CSV table of C-alpha atoms and ligand atoms in Angstrom, one decimal:
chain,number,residue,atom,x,y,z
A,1,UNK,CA,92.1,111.2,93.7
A,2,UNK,CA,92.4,111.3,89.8
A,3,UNK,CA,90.5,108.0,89.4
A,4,UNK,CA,87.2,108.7,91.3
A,5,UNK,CA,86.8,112.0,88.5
A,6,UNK,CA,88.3,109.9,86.0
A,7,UNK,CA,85.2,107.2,86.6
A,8,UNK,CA,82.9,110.0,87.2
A,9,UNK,CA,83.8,111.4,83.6
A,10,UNK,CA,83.6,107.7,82.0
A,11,UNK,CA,80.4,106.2,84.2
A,12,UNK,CA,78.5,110.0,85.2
A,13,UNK,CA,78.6,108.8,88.7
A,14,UNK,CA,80.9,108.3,91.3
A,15,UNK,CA,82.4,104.8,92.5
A,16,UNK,CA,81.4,103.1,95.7
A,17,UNK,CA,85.1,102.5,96.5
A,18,UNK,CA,88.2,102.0,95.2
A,19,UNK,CA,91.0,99.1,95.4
A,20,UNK,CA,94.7,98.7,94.9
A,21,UNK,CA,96.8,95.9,94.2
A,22,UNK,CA,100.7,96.2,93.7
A,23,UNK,CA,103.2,94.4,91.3
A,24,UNK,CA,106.1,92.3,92.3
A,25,UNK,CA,109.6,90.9,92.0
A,26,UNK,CA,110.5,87.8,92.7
A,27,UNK,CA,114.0,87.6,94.7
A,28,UNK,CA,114.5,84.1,94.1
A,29,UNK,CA,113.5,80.5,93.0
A,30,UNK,CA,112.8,80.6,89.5
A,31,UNK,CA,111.7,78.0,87.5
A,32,UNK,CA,110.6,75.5,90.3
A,33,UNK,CA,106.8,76.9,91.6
A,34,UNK,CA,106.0,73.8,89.3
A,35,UNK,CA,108.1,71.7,90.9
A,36,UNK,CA,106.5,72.4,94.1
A,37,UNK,CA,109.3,74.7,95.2
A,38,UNK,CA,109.8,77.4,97.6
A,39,UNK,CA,109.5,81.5,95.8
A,40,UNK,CA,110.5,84.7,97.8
A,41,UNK,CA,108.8,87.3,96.2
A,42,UNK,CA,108.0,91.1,97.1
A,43,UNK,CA,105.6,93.6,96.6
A,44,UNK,CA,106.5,96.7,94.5
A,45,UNK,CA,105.1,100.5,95.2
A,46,UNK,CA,103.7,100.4,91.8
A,47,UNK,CA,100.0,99.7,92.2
A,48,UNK,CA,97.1,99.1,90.4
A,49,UNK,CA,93.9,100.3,91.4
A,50,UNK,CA,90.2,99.3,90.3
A,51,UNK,CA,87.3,101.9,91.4
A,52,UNK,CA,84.2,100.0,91.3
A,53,UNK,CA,80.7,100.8,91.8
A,54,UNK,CA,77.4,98.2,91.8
A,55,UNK,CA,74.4,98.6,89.4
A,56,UNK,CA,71.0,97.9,90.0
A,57,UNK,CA,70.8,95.8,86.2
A,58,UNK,CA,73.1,93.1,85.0
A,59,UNK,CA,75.2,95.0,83.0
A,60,UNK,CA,79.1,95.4,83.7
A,61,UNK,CA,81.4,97.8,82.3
A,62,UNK,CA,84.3,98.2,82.4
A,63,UNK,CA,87.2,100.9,81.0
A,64,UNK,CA,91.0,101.2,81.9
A,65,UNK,CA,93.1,104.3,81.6
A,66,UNK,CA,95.6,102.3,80.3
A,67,UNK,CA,93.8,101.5,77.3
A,68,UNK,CA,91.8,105.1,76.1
A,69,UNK,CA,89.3,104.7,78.7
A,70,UNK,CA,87.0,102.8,75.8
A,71,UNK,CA,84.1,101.6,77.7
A,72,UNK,CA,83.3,97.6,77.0
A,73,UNK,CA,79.7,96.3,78.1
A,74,UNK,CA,78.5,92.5,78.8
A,75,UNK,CA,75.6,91.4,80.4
A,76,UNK,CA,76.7,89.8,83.3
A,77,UNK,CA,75.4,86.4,82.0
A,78,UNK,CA,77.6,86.4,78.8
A,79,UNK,CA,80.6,86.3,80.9
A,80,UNK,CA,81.9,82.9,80.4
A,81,UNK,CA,85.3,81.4,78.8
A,82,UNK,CA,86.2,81.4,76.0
A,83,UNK,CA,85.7,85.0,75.1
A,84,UNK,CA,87.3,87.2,72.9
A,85,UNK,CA,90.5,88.5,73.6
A,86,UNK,CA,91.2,91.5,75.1
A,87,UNK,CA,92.7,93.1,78.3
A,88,UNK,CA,89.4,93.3,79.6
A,89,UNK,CA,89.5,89.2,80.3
A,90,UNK,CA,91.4,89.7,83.3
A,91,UNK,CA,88.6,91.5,85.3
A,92,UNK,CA,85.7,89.3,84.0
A,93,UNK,CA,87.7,86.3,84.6
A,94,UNK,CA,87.6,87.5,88.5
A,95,UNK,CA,84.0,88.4,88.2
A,96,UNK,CA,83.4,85.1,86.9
A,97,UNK,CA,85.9,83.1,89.1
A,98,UNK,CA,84.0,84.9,92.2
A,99,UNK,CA,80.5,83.1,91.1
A,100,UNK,CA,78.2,84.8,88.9
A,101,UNK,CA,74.7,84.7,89.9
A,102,UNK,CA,75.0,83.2,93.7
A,103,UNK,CA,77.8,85.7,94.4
A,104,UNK,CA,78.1,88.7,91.7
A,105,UNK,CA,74.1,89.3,92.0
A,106,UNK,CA,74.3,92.6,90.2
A,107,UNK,CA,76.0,94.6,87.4
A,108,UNK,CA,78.7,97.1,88.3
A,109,UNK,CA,81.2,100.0,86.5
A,110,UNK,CA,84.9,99.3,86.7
A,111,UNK,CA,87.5,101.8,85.8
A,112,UNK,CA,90.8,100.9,85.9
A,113,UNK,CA,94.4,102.7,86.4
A,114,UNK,CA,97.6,100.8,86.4
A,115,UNK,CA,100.7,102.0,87.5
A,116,UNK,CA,102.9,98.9,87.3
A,117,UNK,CA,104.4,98.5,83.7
A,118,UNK,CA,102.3,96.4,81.2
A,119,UNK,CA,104.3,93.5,80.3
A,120,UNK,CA,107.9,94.2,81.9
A,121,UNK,CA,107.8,90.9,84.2
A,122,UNK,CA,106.2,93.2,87.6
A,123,UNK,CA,102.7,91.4,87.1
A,124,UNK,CA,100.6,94.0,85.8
A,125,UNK,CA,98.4,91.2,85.2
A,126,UNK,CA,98.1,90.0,89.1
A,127,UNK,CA,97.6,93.4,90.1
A,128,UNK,CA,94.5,93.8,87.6
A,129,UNK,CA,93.2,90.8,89.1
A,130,UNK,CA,93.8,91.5,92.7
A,131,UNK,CA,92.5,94.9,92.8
A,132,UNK,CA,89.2,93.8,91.1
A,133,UNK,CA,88.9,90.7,93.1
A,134,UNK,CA,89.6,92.5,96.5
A,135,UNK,CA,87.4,95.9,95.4
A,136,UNK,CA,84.4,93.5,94.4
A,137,UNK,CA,84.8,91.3,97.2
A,138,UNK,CA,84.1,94.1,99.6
A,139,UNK,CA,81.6,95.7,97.6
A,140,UNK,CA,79.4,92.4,97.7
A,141,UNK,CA,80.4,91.3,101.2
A,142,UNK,CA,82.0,87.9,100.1
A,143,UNK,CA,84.2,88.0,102.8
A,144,UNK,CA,86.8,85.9,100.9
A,145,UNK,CA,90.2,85.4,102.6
A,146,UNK,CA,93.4,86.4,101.0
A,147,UNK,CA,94.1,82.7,99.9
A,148,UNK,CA,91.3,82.3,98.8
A,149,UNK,CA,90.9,85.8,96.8
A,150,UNK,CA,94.6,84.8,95.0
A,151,UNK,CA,93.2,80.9,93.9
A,152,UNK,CA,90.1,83.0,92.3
A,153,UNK,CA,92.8,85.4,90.6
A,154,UNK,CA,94.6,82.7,89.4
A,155,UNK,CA,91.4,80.3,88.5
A,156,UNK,CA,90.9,84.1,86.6
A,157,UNK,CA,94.4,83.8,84.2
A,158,UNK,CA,94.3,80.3,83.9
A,159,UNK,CA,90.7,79.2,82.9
A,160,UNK,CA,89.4,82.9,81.6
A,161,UNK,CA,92.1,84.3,80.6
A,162,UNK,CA,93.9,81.1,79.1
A,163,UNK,CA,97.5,81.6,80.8
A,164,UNK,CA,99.2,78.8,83.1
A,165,UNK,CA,100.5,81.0,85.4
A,166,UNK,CA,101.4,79.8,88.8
A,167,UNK,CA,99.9,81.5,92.0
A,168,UNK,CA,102.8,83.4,93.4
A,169,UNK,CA,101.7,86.9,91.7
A,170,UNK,CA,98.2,86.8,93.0
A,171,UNK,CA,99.7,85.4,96.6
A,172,UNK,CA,102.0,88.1,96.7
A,173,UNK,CA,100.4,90.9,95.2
A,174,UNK,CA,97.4,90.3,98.1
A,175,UNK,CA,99.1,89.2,100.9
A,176,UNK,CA,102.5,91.2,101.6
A,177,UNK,CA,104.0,93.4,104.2
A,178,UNK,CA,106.0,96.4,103.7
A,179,UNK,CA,109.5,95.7,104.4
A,180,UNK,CA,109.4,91.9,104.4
A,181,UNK,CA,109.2,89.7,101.5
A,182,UNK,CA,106.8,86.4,101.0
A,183,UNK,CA,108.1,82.9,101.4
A,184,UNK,CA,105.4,80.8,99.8
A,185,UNK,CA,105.5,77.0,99.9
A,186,UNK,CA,103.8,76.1,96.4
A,187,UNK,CA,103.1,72.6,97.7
A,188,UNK,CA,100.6,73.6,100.4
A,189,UNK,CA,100.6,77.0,99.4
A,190,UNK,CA,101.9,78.2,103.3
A,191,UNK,CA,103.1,81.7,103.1
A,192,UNK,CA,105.5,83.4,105.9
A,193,UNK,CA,106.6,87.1,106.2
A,194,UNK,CA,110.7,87.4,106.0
A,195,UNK,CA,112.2,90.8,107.1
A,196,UNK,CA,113.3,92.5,103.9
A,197,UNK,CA,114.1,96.2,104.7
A,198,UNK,CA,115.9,97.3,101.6
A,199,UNK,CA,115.6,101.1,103.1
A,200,UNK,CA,117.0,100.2,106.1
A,201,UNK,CA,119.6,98.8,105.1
A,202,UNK,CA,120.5,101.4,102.6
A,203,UNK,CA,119.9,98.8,99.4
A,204,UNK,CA,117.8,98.6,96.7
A,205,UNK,CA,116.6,96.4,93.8
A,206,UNK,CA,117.0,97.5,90.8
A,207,UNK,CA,114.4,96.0,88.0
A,208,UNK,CA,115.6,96.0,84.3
A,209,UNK,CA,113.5,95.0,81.4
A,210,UNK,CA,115.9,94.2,78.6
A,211,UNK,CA,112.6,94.7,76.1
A,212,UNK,CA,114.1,91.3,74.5
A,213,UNK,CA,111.8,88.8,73.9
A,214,UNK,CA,112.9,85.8,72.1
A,215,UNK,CA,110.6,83.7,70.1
A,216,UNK,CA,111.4,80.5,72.3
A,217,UNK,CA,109.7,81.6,75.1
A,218,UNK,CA,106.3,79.3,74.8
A,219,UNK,CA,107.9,76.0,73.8
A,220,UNK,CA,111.3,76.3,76.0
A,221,UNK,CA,108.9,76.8,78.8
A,222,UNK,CA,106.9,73.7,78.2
A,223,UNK,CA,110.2,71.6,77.9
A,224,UNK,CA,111.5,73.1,81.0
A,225,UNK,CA,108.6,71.5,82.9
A,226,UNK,CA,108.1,68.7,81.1
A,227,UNK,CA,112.0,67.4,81.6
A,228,UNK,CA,111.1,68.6,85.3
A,229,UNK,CA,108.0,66.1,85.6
A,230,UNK,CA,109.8,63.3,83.3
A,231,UNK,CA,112.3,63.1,85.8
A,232,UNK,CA,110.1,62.9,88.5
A,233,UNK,CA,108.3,60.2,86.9
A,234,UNK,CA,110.8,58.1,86.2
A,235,UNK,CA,112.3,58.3,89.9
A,236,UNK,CA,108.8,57.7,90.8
A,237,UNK,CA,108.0,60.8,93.1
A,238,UNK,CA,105.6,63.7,92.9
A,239,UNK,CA,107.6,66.6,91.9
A,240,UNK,CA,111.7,67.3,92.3
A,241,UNK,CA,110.7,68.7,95.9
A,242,UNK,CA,110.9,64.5,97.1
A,243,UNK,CA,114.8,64.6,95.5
A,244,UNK,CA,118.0,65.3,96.7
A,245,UNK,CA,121.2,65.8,94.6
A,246,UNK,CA,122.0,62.7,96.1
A,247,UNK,CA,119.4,60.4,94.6
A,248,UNK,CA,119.7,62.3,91.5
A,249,UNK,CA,122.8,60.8,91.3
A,250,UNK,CA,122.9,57.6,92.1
A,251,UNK,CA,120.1,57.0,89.8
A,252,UNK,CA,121.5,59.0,87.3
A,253,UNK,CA,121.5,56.0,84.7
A,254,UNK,CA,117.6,56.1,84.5
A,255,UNK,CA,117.7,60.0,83.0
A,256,UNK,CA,119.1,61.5,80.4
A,257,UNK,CA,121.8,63.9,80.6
A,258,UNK,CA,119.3,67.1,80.2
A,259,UNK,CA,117.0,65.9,82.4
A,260,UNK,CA,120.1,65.4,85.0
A,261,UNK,CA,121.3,69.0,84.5
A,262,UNK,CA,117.9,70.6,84.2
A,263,UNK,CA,116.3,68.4,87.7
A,264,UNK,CA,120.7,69.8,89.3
A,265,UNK,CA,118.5,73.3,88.5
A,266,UNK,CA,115.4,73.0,90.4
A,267,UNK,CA,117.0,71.0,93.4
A,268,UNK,CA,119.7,73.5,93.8
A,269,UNK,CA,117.8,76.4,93.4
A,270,UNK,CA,115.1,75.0,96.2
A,271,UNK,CA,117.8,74.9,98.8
A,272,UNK,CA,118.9,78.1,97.3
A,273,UNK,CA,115.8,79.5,98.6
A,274,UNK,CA,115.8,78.7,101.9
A,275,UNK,CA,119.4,79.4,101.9
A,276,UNK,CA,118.2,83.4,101.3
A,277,UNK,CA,115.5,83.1,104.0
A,278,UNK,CA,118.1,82.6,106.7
A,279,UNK,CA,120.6,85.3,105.4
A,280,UNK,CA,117.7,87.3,105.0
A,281,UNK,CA,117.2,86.7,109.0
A,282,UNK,CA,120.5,87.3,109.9
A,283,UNK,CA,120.2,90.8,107.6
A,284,UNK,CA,123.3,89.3,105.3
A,285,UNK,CA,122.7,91.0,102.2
A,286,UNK,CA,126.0,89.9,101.1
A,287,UNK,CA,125.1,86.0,101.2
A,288,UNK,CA,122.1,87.2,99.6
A,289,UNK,CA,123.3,88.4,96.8
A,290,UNK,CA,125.9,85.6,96.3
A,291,UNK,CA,122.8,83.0,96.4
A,292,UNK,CA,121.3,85.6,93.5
A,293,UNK,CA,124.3,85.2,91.6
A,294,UNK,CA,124.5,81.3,92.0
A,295,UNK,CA,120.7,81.4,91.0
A,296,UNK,CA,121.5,83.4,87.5
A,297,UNK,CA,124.4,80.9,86.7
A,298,UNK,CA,122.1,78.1,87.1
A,299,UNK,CA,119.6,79.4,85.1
A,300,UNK,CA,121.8,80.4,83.0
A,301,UNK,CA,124.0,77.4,82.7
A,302,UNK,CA,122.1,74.0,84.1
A,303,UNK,CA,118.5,75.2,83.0
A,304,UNK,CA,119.6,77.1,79.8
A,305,UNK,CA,117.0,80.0,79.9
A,306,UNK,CA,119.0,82.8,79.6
A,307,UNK,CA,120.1,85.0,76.9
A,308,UNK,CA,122.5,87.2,75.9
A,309,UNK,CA,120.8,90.9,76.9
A,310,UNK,CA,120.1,89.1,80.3
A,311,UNK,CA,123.1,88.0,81.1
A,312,UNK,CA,124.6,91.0,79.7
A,313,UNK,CA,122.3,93.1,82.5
A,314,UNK,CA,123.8,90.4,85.3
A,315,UNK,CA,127.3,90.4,83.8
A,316,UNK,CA,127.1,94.4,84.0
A,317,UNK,CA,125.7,95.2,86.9
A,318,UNK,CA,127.9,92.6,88.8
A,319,UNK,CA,130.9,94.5,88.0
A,320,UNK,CA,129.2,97.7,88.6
A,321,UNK,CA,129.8,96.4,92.6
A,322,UNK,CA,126.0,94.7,93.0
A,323,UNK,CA,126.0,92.6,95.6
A,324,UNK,CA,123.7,90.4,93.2
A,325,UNK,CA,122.0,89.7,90.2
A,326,UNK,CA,119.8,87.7,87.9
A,327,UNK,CA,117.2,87.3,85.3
A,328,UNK,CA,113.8,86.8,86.5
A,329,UNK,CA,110.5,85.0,85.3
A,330,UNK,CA,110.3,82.5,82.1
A,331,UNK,CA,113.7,83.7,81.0
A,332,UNK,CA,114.8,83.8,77.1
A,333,UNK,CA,114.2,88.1,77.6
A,334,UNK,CA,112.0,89.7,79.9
A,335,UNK,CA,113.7,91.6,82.7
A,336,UNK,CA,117.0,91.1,85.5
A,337,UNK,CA,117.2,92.5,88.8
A,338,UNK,CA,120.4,93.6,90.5
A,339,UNK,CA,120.6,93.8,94.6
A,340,UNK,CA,122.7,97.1,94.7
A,341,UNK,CA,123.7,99.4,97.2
A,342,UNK,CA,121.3,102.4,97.2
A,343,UNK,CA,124.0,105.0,96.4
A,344,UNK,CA,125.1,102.9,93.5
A,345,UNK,CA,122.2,102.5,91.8
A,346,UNK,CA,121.9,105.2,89.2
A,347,UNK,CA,125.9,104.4,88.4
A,348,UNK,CA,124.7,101.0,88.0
A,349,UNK,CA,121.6,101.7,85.6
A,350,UNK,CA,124.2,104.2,83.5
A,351,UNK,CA,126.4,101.4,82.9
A,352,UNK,CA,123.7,98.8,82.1
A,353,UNK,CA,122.1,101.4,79.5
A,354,UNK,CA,126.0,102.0,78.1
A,355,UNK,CA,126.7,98.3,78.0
A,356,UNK,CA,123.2,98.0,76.0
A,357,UNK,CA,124.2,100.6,73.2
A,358,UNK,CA,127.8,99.9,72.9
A,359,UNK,CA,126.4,95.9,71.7
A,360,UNK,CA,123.7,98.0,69.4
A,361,UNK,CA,120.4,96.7,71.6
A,362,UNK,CA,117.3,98.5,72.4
A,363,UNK,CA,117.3,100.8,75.4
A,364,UNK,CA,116.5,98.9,78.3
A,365,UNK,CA,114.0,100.2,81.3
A,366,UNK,CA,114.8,100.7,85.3
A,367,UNK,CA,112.3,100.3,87.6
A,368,UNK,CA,114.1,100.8,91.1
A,369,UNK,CA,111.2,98.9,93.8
A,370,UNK,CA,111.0,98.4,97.2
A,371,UNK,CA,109.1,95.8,99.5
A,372,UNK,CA,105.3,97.5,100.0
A,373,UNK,CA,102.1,96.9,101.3
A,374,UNK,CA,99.6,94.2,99.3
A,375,UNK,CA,96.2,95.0,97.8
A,376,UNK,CA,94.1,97.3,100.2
A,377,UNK,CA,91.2,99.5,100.2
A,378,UNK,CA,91.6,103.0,99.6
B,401,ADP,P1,102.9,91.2,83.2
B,401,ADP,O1,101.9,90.5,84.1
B,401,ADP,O2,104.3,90.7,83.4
B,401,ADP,O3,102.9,92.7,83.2
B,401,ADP,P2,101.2,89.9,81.3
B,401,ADP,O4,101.4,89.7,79.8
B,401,ADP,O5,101.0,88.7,82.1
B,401,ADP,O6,102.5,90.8,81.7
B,401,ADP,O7,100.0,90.9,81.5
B,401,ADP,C1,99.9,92.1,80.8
B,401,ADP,C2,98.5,92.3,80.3
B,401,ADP,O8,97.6,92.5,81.4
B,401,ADP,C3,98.4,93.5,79.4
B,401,ADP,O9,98.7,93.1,78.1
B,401,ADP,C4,96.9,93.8,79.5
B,401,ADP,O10,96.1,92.9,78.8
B,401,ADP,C5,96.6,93.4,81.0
B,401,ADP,N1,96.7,94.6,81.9
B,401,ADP,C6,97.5,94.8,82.9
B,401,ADP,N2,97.4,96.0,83.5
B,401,ADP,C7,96.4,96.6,82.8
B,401,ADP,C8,95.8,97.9,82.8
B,401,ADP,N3,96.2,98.8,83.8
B,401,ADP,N4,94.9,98.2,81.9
B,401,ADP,C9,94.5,97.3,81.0
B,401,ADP,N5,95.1,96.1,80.9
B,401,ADP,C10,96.0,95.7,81.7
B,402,MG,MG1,101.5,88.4,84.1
């Protein structure tokens, strides 16, 4: 393989072994992981993989293909937030979230090769930190399970790397099946497998990243889940999983009228969610796809994180004949995904790039993906 000469040019020596981690798109429920809500994510076949190998010092380093193979060096005792920035955080931050000195007891090389797109909303960044967490948790015989490999990942982005990032990428990205998709509780973090055989069922989901990125994106985020927890406050439960539509409102009079429509958001799109596990289980791709579309209005609408190249995308590729669409992750630009029929899916991208040039935007990118296998050794 390309990346076991590629470390022995960087490190003059082989690796011990080498571990993959894919990407991943979530189907739905968006916007409510922090409201201790349900999320239906996938894996992609885009993968990243990590070829490690241990020293006898205290030294790590650590290169990735992705970034001119530039070799960066630490002792392993340096390793401790806050560093500098740098893409390199992500893998210390699982070096150091495994335990340095009871658990990481020596040095090691890292080389890294990522195939999922930097920054395009597919979790690059949980698939860095899933195939270094799983490669060096084999290599020094941790024997961590999955769960507990994805809260490291995570513990690895949030207190390293300094991102609040929930812990459905590293969950997915470690735990999934091909041809079934991951229901994750994000209350008691319980995951289940659900049948999701795009290829059998001659479908596929298109990813499109509009390249849009609008400056709101930090703060309109924040709000988001601080209206979210305000309203939970004030109707004196944990999250907006204890509420129902119904005693939203019939205590509407305590909230404001935001917090009303942005609270109508999570609710709705919780049910939404379990509404697609059961179509999924009756294989009705059609319901699934309406519950997509119902899921991009609200976000759209109700939670107000849309924008105009995303719903462009939806608004395109819905009357391009796809059974569904929506925008995906924080929203305000980022990427959409589309549930289309596999014939229809170059047609589809064609009129989604025209749609994009005739309004004078950037080109977008298509990233077609369907549910694989989570991290594994190679
Ligand atoms: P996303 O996870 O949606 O792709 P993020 O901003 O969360 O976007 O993560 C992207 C960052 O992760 C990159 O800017 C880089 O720092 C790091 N990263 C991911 N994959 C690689 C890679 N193969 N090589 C180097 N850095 C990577
Ligand atoms: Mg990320």
């Amino acid at each position: 393989m390309n990346i076991e000469k590629r470390f022995f040019d960087t490190f003059s020596i082989g690796p011990d072994l080498i571990a993959a981690a894919p990407g991943r798109v979530n189907i739905i429920g968006e916007h409510i992981d922090y409201s201790q809500g349900y999320v239906l994510p996938f894996a992609i076949q885009d993968r990243t993989y990590a070829a490690v190998r241990k020293r006898d010092d205290n030294l790590v380093r650590i290169a990735s293909l992705q970034r001119k193979s530039v070799v960066h060096t630490y002792n392993l005792e340096e390793i401790r937030p806050p560093m500098k920035r740098g893409w390199e955080n992500y893998a210390l931050g699982v070096i150091w979230a495994l335990g340095i000195d009871q658990y990481i007891t020596h040095g090691v090389d890292i080389l890294i090769d990522g195939q999922v797109p930097l920054g395009a909303g597919l979790s690059s960044s949980a698939a860095l930190e899933c195939s270094v967490g799983l490669g060096l948790n084999t290599l020094f015989d941790l024997d961590h399970s999955l769960e507990a490999l994805a809260r490291i990942a995570q513990s690895a982005e949030n207190d390293f790397v300094g991102m609040p990032c929930g812990i459905m990428d590293q969950s997915v990205s470690l735990m999934a099946k091909a041809g079934f998709a991951l229901l994750l509780d994000c209350r008691d973090l319980t995951t289940s497998h659900i049948p999701f055989d795009l290829a059998a069922n001659g479908l596929e989901l298109l990813v499109v990243d509009t390249r849009a990125h609008h400056a709101l994106v930090d703060g309109g985020y924040a709000a988001r889940r601080a209206d979210c927890e305000s309203v939970a406050r004030k109707l004196g439960v944990d999250s907006l999983r204890d509420l129902s539509m119904e005693q939203i409102v019939t205590q509407k009079e305590k909230l404001t009228e935001i917090e009303l429509i942005r609270a109508r958001h999570g609710i709705t799109e919780m049910a939404r969610v379990l509404d697609s596990v059961t179509a999924l289980k009756e294989s009705n791709f059609e319901q699934l796809g309406r519950l997509i579309n119902l899921s991009h209005a609200s976000l759209k609408d109700d939670y107000a994180v849309s924008c105009p190249e995303l719903d462009l995308v939806v608004e395109t590729a819905q009357a391009a004949g796809a059974l569904g669409a929506r925008m995906v992750g924080g929203g305000f630009g980022g990427s959409a995904i589309a549930l289309v029929r596999a014939g229809l899916a170059e047609l589809t991208s064609i009129a989604i790039r025209e749609a994009f040039a005739k309004s004078g935007l950037k080109a977008p990118r298509f990233f077609p993906s369907l549910p694989s296998q989570g991290a594994q050794i190679i």
